[in-house]
XYZ file of C-alpha atoms in Angstrom:
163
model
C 0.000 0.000 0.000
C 2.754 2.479 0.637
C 6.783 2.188 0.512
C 8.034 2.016 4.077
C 11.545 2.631 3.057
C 10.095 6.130 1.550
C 7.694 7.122 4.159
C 7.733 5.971 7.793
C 4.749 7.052 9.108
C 1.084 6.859 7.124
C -2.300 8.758 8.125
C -5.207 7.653 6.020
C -8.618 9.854 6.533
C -11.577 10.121 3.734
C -15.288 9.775 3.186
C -15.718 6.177 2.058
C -19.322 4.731 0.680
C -19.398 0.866 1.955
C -22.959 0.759 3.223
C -22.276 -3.223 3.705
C -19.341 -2.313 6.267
C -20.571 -2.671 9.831
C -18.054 -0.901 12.205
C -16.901 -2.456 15.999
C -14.169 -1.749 18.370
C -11.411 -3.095 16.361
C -12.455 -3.862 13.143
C -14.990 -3.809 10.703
C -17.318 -6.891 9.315
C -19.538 -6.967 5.999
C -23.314 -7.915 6.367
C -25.313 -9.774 4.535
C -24.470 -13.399 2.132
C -25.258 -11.768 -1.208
C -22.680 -12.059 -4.099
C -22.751 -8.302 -4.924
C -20.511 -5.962 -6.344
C -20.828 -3.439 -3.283
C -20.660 -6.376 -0.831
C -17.161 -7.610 -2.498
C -15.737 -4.719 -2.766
C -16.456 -3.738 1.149
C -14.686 -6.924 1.714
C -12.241 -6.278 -0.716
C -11.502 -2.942 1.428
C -11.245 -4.421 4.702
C -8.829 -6.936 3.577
C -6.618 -4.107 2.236
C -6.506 -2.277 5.543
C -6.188 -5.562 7.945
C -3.226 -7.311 5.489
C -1.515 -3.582 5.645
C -2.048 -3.792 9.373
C -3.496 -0.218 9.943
C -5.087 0.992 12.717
C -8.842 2.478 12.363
C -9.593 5.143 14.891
C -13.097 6.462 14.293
C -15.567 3.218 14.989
C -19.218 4.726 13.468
C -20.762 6.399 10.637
C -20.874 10.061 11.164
C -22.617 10.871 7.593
C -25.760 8.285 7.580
C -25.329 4.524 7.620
C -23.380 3.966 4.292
C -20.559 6.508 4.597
C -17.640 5.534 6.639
C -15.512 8.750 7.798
C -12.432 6.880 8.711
C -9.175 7.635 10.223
C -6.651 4.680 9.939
C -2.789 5.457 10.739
C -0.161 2.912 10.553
C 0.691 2.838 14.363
C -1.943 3.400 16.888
C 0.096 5.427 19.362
C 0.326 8.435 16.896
C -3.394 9.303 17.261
C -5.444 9.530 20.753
C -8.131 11.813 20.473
C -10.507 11.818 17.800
C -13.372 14.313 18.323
C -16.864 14.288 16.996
C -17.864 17.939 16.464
C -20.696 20.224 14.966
C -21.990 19.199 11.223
C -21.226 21.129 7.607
C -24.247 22.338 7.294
C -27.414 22.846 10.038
C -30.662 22.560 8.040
C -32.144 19.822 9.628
C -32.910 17.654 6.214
C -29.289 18.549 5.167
C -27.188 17.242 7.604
C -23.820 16.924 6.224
C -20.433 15.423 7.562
C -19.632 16.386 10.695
C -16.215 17.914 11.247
C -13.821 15.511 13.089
C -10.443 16.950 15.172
C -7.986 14.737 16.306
C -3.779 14.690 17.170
C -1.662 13.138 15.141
C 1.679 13.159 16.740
C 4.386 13.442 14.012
C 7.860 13.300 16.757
C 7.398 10.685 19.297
C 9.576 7.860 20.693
C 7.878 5.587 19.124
C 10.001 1.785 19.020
C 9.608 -0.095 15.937
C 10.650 -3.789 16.242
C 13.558 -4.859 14.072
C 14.625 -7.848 12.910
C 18.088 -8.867 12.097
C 18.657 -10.627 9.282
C 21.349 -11.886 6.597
C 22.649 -9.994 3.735
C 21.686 -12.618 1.197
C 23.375 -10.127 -1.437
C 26.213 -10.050 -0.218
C 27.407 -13.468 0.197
C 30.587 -15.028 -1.246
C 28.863 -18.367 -2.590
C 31.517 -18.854 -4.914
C 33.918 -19.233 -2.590
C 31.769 -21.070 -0.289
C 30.826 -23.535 -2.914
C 34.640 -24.037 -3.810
C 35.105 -24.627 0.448
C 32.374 -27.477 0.080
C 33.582 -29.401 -2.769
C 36.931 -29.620 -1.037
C 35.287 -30.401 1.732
C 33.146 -32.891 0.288
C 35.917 -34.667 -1.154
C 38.493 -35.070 1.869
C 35.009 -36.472 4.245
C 34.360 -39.287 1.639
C 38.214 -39.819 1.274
C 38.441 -39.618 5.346
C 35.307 -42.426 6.258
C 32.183 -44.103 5.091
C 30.136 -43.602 7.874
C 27.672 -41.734 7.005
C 27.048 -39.765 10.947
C 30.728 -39.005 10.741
C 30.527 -37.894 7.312
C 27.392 -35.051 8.267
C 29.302 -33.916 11.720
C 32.396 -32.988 9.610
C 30.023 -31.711 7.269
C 28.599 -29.364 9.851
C 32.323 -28.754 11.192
C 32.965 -27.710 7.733
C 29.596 -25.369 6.857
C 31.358 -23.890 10.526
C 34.338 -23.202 9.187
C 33.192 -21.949 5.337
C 30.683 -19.676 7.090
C 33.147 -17.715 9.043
C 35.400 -16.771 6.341
């Protein structure tokens, strides 16, 4: 949905017209069994914002029942208060959107969980293929048993590994 290694934080806020979209504490569900257009793409959306695991802020309709006004940001701490105010418009009949404040902190300590892992790119497998055929050559020269064989083996992948 968007590049983390270009943007690292991500506030999503619109009008969006999913009358199928039923809206509870943590996330929403689609009503009704039909096959329909509208009812697959509702599901379509909520997919989208669960497998980009956003957080969604604002839990019911503020325009009607079939527009969502949603706030979803990509880390829940940067948003805490979302407030419902007075609507667009004040004819009765015409009730429009209603105007919604909230923080969205843009400097905060926030601590993203890392994960180390290998340079893939960078490996020498050239030279670690060379280290194994050696390798593979003085075990079977050295003994036929086969347990011996895979703990030199290992001994080895030890040894090519480091250098």
């Amino acid at each position: 949905m968007f590049d983390k290694k270009k943007y690292s934080d991500l506030l999503i806020v619109g009008d969006f017209n999913h009358p199928k979209i039923k809206l509870n504490s943590k996330f929403g569900f689609v009503e009704g069994k039909e096959n329909s257009m509208v009812r697959n793409n509702s599901i379509a959306f909520l997919e989208t914002i669960q497998s980009n695991f956003l957080t969604q802020h604002l839990h019911l309709p503020i325009f009607g029942e079939n527009v969502l006004d949603i706030i979803f940001t990509e880390d829940s701490s940067r948003t805490n208060t979302i407030e419902n105010g007075p609507h667009l418009s004040t004819p009765k009949k015409n009730k429009l959107h209603s105007v919604l404040t909230w923080d969205y902190h843009l400097e905060c300590n926030i601590v993203r969980k890392t994960e180390n892992r290998p340079a893939i790119e960078k490996g020498k497998y050239s030279k670690l293929n060379q280290h194994f055929e050696k390798s593979i050559k003085i075990i079977k020269e050295a003994t036929s048993d086969i347990e011996e064989q895979c703990k030199l083996l290992m001994e080895s992948y030890k040894i090519g590994h480091l250098n």
